Coordinates of C-alpha atoms and ligand atoms in Angstrom, one line a residue:
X1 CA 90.7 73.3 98.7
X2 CA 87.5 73.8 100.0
X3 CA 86.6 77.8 100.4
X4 CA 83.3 79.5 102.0
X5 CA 81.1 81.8 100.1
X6 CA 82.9 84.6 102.0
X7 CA 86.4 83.3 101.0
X8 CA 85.7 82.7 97.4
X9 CA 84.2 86.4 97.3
X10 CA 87.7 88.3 98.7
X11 CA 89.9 85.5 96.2
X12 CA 87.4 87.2 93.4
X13 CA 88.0 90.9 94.6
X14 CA 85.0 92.0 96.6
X15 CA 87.3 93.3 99.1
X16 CA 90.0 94.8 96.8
X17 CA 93.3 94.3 95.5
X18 CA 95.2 93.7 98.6
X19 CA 92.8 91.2 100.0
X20 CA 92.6 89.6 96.6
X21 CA 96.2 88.8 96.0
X22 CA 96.1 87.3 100.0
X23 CA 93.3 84.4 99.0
X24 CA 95.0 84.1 96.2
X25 CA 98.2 83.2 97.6
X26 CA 97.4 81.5 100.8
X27 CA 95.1 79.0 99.4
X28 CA 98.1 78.4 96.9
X29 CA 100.4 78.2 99.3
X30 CA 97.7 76.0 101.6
X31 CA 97.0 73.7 98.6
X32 CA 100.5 72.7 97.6
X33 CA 100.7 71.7 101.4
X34 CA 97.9 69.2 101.2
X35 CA 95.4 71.5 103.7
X36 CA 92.2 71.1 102.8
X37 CA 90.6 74.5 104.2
X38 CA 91.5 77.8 105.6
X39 CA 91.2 78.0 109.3
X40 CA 90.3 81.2 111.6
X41 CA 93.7 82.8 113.7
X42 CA 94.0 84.8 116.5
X43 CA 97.2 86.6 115.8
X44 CA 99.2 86.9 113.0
X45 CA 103.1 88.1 113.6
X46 CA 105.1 89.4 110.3
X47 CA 108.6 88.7 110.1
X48 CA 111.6 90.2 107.7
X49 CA 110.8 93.6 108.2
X50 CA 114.4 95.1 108.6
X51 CA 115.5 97.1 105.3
X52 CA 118.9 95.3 105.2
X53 CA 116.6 92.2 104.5
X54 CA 113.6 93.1 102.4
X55 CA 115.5 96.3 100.2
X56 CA 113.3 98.2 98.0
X57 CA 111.4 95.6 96.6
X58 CA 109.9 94.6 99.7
X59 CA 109.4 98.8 100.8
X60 CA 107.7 98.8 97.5
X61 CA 105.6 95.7 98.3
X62 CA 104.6 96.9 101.8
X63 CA 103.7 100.2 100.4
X64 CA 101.9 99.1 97.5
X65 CA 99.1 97.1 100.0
X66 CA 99.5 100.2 102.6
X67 CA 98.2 102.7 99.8
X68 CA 95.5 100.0 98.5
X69 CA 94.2 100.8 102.1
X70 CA 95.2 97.0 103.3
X71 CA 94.2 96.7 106.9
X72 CA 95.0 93.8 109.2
X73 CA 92.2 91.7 110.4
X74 CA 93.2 90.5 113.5
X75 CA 95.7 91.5 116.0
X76 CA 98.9 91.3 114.5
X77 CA 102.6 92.4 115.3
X78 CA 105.7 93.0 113.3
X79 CA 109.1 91.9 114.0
X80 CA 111.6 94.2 114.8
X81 CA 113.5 96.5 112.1
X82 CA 117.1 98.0 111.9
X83 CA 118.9 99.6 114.2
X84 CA 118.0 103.9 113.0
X85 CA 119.4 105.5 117.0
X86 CA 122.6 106.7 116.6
X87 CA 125.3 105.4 118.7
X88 CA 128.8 105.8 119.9
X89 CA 129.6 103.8 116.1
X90 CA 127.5 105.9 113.9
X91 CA 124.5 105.7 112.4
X92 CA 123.4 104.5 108.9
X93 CA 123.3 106.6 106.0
X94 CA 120.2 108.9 105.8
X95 CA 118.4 107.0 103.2
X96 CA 119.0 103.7 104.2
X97 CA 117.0 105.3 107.6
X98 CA 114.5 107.4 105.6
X99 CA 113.8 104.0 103.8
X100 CA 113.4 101.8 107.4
X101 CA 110.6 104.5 108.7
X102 CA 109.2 104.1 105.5
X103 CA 108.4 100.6 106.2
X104 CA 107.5 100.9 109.6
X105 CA 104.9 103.8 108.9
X106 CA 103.2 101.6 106.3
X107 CA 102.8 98.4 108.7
X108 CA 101.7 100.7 111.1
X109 CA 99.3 102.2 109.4
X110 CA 98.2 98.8 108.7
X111 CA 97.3 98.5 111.9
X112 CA 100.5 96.5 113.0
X113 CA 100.7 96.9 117.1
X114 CA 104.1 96.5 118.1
X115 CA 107.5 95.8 116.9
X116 CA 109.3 92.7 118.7
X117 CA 110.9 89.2 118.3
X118 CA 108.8 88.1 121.1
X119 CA 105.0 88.8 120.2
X120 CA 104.4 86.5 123.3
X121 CA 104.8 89.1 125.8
X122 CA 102.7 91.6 123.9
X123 CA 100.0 89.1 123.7
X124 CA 100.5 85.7 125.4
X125 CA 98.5 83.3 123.4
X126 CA 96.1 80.5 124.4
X127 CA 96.4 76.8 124.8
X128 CA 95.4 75.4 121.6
X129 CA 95.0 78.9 119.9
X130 CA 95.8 79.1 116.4
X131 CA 98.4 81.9 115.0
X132 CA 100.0 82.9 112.2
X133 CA 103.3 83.7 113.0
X134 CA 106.9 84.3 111.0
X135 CA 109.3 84.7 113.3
X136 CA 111.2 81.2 114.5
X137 CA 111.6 81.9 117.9
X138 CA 107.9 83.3 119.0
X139 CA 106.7 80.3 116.4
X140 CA 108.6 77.6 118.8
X141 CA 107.9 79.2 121.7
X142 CA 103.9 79.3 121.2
X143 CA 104.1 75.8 120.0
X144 CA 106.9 74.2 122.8
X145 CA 105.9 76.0 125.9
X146 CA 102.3 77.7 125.4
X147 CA 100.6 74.6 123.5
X148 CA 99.4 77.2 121.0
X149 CA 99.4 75.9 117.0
X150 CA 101.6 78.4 114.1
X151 CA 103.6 77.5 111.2
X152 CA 106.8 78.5 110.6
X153 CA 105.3 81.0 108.0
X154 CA 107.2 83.6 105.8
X155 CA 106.8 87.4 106.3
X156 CA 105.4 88.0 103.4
X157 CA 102.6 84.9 103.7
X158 CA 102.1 86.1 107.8
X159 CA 101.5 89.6 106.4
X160 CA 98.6 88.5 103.9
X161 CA 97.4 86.1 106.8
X162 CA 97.4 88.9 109.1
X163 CA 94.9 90.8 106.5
X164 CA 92.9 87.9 106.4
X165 CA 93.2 86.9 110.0
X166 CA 93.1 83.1 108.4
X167 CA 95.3 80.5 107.4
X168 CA 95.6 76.8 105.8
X169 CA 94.7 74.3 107.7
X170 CA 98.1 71.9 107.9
X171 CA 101.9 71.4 109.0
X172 CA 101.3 71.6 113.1
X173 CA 97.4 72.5 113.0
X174 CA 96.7 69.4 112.6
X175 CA 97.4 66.5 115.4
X176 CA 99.4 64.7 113.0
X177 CA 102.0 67.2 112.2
X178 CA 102.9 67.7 115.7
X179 CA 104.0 64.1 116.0
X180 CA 108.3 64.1 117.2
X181 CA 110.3 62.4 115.3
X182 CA 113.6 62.4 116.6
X183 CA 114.4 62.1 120.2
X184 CA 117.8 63.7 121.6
X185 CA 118.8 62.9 125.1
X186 CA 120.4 65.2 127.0
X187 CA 123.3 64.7 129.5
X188 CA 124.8 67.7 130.6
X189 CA 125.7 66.9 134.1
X190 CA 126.1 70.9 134.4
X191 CA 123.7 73.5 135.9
X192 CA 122.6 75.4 132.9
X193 CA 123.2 78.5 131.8
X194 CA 122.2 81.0 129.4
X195 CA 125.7 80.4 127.7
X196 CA 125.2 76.3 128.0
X197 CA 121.6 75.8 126.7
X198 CA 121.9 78.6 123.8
X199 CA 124.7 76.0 122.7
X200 CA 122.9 73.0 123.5
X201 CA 120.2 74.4 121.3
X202 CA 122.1 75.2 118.5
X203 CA 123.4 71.8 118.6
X204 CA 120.3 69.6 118.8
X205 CA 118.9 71.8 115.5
X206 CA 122.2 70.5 114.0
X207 CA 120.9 66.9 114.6
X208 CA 117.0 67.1 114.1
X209 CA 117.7 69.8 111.4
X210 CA 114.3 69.2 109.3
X211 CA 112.0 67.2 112.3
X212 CA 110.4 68.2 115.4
X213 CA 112.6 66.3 118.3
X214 CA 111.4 65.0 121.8
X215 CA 114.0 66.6 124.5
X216 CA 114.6 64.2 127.2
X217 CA 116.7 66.3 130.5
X218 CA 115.8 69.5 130.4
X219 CA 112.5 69.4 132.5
X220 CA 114.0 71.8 135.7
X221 CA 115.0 74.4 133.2
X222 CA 112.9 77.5 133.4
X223 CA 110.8 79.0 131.0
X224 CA 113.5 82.0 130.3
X225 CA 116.3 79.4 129.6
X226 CA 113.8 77.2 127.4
X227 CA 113.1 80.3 125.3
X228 CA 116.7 80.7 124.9
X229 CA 117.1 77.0 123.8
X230 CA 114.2 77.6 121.1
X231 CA 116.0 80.7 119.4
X232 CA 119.4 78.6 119.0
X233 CA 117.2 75.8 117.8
X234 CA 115.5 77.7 115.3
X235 CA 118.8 78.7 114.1
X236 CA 119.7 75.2 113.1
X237 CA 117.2 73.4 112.3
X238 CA 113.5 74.1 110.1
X239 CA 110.8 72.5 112.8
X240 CA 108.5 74.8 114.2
X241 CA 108.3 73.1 117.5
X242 CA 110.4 71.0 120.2
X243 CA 108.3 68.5 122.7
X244 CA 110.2 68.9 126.0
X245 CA 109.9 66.3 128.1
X246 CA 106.8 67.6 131.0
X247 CA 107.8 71.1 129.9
X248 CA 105.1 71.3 126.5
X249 CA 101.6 70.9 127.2
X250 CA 100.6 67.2 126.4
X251 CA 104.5 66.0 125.9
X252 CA 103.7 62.8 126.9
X253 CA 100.4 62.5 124.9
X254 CA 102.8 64.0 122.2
X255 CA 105.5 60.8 122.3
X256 CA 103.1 57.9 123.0
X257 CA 102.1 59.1 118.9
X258 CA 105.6 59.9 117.9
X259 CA 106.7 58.1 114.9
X260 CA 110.5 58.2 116.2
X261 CA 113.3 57.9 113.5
X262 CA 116.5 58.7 114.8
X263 CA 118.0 58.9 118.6
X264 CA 121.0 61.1 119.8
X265 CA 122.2 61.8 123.0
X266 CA 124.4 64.6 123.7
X267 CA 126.5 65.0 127.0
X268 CA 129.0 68.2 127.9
X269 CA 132.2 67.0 126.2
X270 CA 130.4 67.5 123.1
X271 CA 129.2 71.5 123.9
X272 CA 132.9 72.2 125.5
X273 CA 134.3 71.1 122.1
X274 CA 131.6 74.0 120.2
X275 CA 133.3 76.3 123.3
X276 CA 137.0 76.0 122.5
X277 CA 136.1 76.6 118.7
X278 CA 134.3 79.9 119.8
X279 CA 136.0 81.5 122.1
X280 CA 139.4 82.1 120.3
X281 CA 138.5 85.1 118.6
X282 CA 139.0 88.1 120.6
X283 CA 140.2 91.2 119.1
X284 CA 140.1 94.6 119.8
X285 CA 138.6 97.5 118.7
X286 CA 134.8 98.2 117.4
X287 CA 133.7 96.0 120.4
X288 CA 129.7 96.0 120.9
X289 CA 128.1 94.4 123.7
X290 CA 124.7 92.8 123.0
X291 CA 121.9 90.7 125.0
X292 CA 118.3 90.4 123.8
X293 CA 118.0 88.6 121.2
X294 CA 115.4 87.5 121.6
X295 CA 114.0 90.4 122.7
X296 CA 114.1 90.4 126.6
X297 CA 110.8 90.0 128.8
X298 CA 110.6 92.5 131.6
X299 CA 111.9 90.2 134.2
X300 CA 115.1 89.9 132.6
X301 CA 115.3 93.7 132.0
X302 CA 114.7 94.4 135.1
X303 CA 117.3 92.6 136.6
X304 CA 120.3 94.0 134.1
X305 CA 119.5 97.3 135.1
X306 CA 119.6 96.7 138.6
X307 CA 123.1 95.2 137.5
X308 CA 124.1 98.1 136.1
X309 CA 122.9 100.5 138.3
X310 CA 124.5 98.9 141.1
X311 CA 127.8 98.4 138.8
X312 CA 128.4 102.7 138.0
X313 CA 130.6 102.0 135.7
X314 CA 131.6 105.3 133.6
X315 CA 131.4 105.0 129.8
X316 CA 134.6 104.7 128.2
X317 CA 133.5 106.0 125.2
X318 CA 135.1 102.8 123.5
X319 CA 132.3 100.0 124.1
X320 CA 129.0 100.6 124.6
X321 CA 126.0 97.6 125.8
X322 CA 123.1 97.3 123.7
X323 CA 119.8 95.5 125.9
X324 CA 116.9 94.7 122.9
X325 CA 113.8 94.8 123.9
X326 CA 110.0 95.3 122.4
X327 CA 109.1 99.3 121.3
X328 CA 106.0 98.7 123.8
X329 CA 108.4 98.6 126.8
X330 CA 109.1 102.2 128.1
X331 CA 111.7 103.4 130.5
X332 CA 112.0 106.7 132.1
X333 CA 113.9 109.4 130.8
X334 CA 115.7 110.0 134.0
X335 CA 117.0 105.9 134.1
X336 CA 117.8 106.0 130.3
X337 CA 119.9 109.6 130.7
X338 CA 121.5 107.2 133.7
X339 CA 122.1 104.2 131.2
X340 CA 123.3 106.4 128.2
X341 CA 125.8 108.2 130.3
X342 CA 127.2 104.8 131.7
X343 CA 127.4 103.3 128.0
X344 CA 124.1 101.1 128.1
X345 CA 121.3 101.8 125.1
X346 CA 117.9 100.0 125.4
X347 CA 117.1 99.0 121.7
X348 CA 114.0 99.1 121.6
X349 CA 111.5 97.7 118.2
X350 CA 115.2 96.9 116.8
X351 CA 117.3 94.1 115.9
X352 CA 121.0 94.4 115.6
X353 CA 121.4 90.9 114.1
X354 CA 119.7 92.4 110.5
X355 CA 121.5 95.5 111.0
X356 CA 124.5 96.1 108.8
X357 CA 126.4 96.9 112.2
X358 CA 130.0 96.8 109.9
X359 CA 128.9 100.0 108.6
X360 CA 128.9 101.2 111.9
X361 CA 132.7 100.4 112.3
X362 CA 131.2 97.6 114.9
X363 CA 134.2 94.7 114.1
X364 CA 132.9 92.3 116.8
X365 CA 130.0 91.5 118.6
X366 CA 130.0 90.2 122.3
X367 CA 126.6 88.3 123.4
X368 CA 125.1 85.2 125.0
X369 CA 122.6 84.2 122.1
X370 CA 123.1 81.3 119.7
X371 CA 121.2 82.6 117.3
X372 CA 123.2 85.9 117.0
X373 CA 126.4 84.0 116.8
X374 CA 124.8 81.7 113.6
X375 CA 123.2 84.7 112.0
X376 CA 125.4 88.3 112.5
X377 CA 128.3 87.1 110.8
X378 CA 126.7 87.2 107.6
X379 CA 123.8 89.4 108.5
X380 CA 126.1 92.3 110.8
X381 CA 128.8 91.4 108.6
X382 CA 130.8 91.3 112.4
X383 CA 132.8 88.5 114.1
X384 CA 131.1 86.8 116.6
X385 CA 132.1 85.6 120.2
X386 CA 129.3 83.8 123.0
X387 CA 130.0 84.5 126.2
X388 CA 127.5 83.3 129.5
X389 CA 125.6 86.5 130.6
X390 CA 127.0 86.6 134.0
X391 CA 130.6 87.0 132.0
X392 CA 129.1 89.8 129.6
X393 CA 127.9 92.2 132.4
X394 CA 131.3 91.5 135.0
X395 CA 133.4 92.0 131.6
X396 CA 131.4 95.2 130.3
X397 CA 130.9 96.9 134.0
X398 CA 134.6 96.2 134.0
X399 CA 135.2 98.2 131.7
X400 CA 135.3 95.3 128.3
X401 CA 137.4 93.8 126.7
X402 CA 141.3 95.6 126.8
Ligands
F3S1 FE1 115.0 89.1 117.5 FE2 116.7 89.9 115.8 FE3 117.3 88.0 117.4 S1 114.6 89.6 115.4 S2 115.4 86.9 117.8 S3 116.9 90.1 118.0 S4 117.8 88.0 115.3

């Protein structure tokens, strides 16, 4: 790989340590992926941040470069960690929380700006901007709807680009990695709804599992529900990208190069079949409500809380609604006292999905995302059940599940 002056001096240590071991792995990395050069990014978003995924190895990894005085080189964001407020379950043990600031202190005094699974409202990027980001929905997101370019990286490999503010120049940097090659036709025949295209995306990651596909009848969605779509997609299936039909920038630039390999079409008998599978687990007892993940943009905030203001609903003191949003969204103390008192917390900078909620007492967790129902199972260590969003807030105002 070819490497400036500049580059070849941090891979020999003129920088330090920290900076050192960053060349050192991303033009590794970058050369067993065929790129031929590092390129300059804009942003850089670390993933795997929660201690329930990294342990103490990875505390020990973040505070090794933190105390080498590592420092991020661009603008970069972290993904969001465990879930340390206490709730009407519990909280986690003391260390496990000790541990979790731990981590966020050090990437913070890194320089990392917020914690969130969707960096793009903390920093919308550019048309044709590069990034160097680790977390699957924000990467399919920038790529599918904004026309920006990121890898699907690792945390670890988006933290060293993030010091660098660089990365290798290949997988969808390049024109030719950006190509679809699997097109999925989509025949729903129903309005959508958060419920619907979180299932629909799950399923088309199921059929283009390791390629980017071209989405044929979703072009009057909106760009809320499209987000949704990506994070059940990422779920499924490894591409960093889906090419909706007029929805991404250049789609149809996109599929007159597409090197097109396999064709599905999918119409609702197939997603009510996922449905009847799903929704036959209801139990009672440790019920948590949850919506946000991903994290939710202000407009969708806005307009649960005027849901739930309207609603009044008293807390029962048996089920409580959890609302995950980014730590650089702030609410006033009077409207969270409000939301507390009627059994709604704002999670904010966390992630209940890497959260081991089971220790908690949670049993089951009631939400609209896909990608909660494929990871908190094994991640939560919780049953699962999908509901539409509309059905979460008139079953939790209500009064939940009896
Ligand atoms: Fe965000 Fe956690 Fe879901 S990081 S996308 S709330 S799994």
């Amino acid at each position: 790989m070819y490497l400036t002056k500049e580059e070849e001096a941090i891979l020999n240590g003129e920088l330090g340590y920290p900076y050192a071991l960053a060349m050192k792995v991303l033009t590794t990395v970058g050369a067993s992926l065929g790129a031929e050069k590092l390129i300059p990014v804009e942003h850089a978003h670390v993933s795997g941040i929660s201690y329930f995924n990294i342990g103490d190895a990875g505390l020990e990894f973040i505070e090794s470069l933190a105390t080498s005085s590592a420092r991020f080189h661009v603008f970069t964001t972290a993904n969001p960690y465990a879930v340390i407020i206490d709730s009407m379950y519990g909280s986690l043990p003391e260390d496990v929380r000790s541990k979790q600031l731990k981590i966020i202190n050090y990437l913070k005094g890194m320089g990392a700006r917020a914690f969130t699974c969707a960096p793009y409202y903390v920093r919308r990027p550019s048309y044709g901007e590069h990034l160097a980001w680790a977390e699957s929905n924000a990467v399919l997101y920038a790529n599918s709807l904004v026309g920006a370019w990121s890898n699907r990286e690792g945390g670890p490999l988006a933290l060293f680009e993030g010091l660098l503010g660089k990365t290798y120049a290949a997988g969808v940097h390049l024109r030719e990695g950006r190509k679809p090659k699997c097109l999925v036709r989509v025949k729903t025949g129903e309005s959508a709804s958060f419920l619907h295209i979180s299932l629909l995306g799950l399923k088309v990651g199921e059929l283009c599992p390791d390629s980017i596909p071209f989405v044929e009848g979703l072009e009057n969605v909106s760009e809320e529900l499209a987000r949704i779509f990506l994070a059940s997609f990422g779920s499924t299936s490894n591409a960093p990208m889906v090419v909706f039909n007029r929805l991404t920038p250049d789609s149809q630039e996109l599929l007159e190069s597409s090197d097109i390999k396999d064709r599905f079409s999918i119409d609702s008998s197939d997603l009510r079949d996922v449905l009847l599978d799903l929704r036959d687990s209801s139990e009672s007892g440790g019920i948590l409500y949850f919506i946000g993940c991903p994290h939710l943009s202000l407009d969708e905030l806005t307009y649960l809380l005027r849901r739930l203001q309207v609603g009044g609903r008293r807390n029962s003191g048996k089920v409580e609604l959890w609302l995950g949003v980014g730590d650089t969204v702030s609410l006033d103390k009077e409207t969270v006292d409000y939301l507390s008192e009627v059994g709604v917390r704002i999670i904010r900078g966390m992630c209940p999905v890497t959260t081991k909620l089971s220790l908690l007492g949670v049993k089951y967790v009631i939400t609209d995302s896909g990608k909660a129902l494929h990871y908190m199972p094994k991640l939560a260590g919780v049953k699962v059940v999908i509901k539409d969003r509309e059905e979460i807030l008139k079953e939790f105002l209500g009064g939940g599940v009896r």
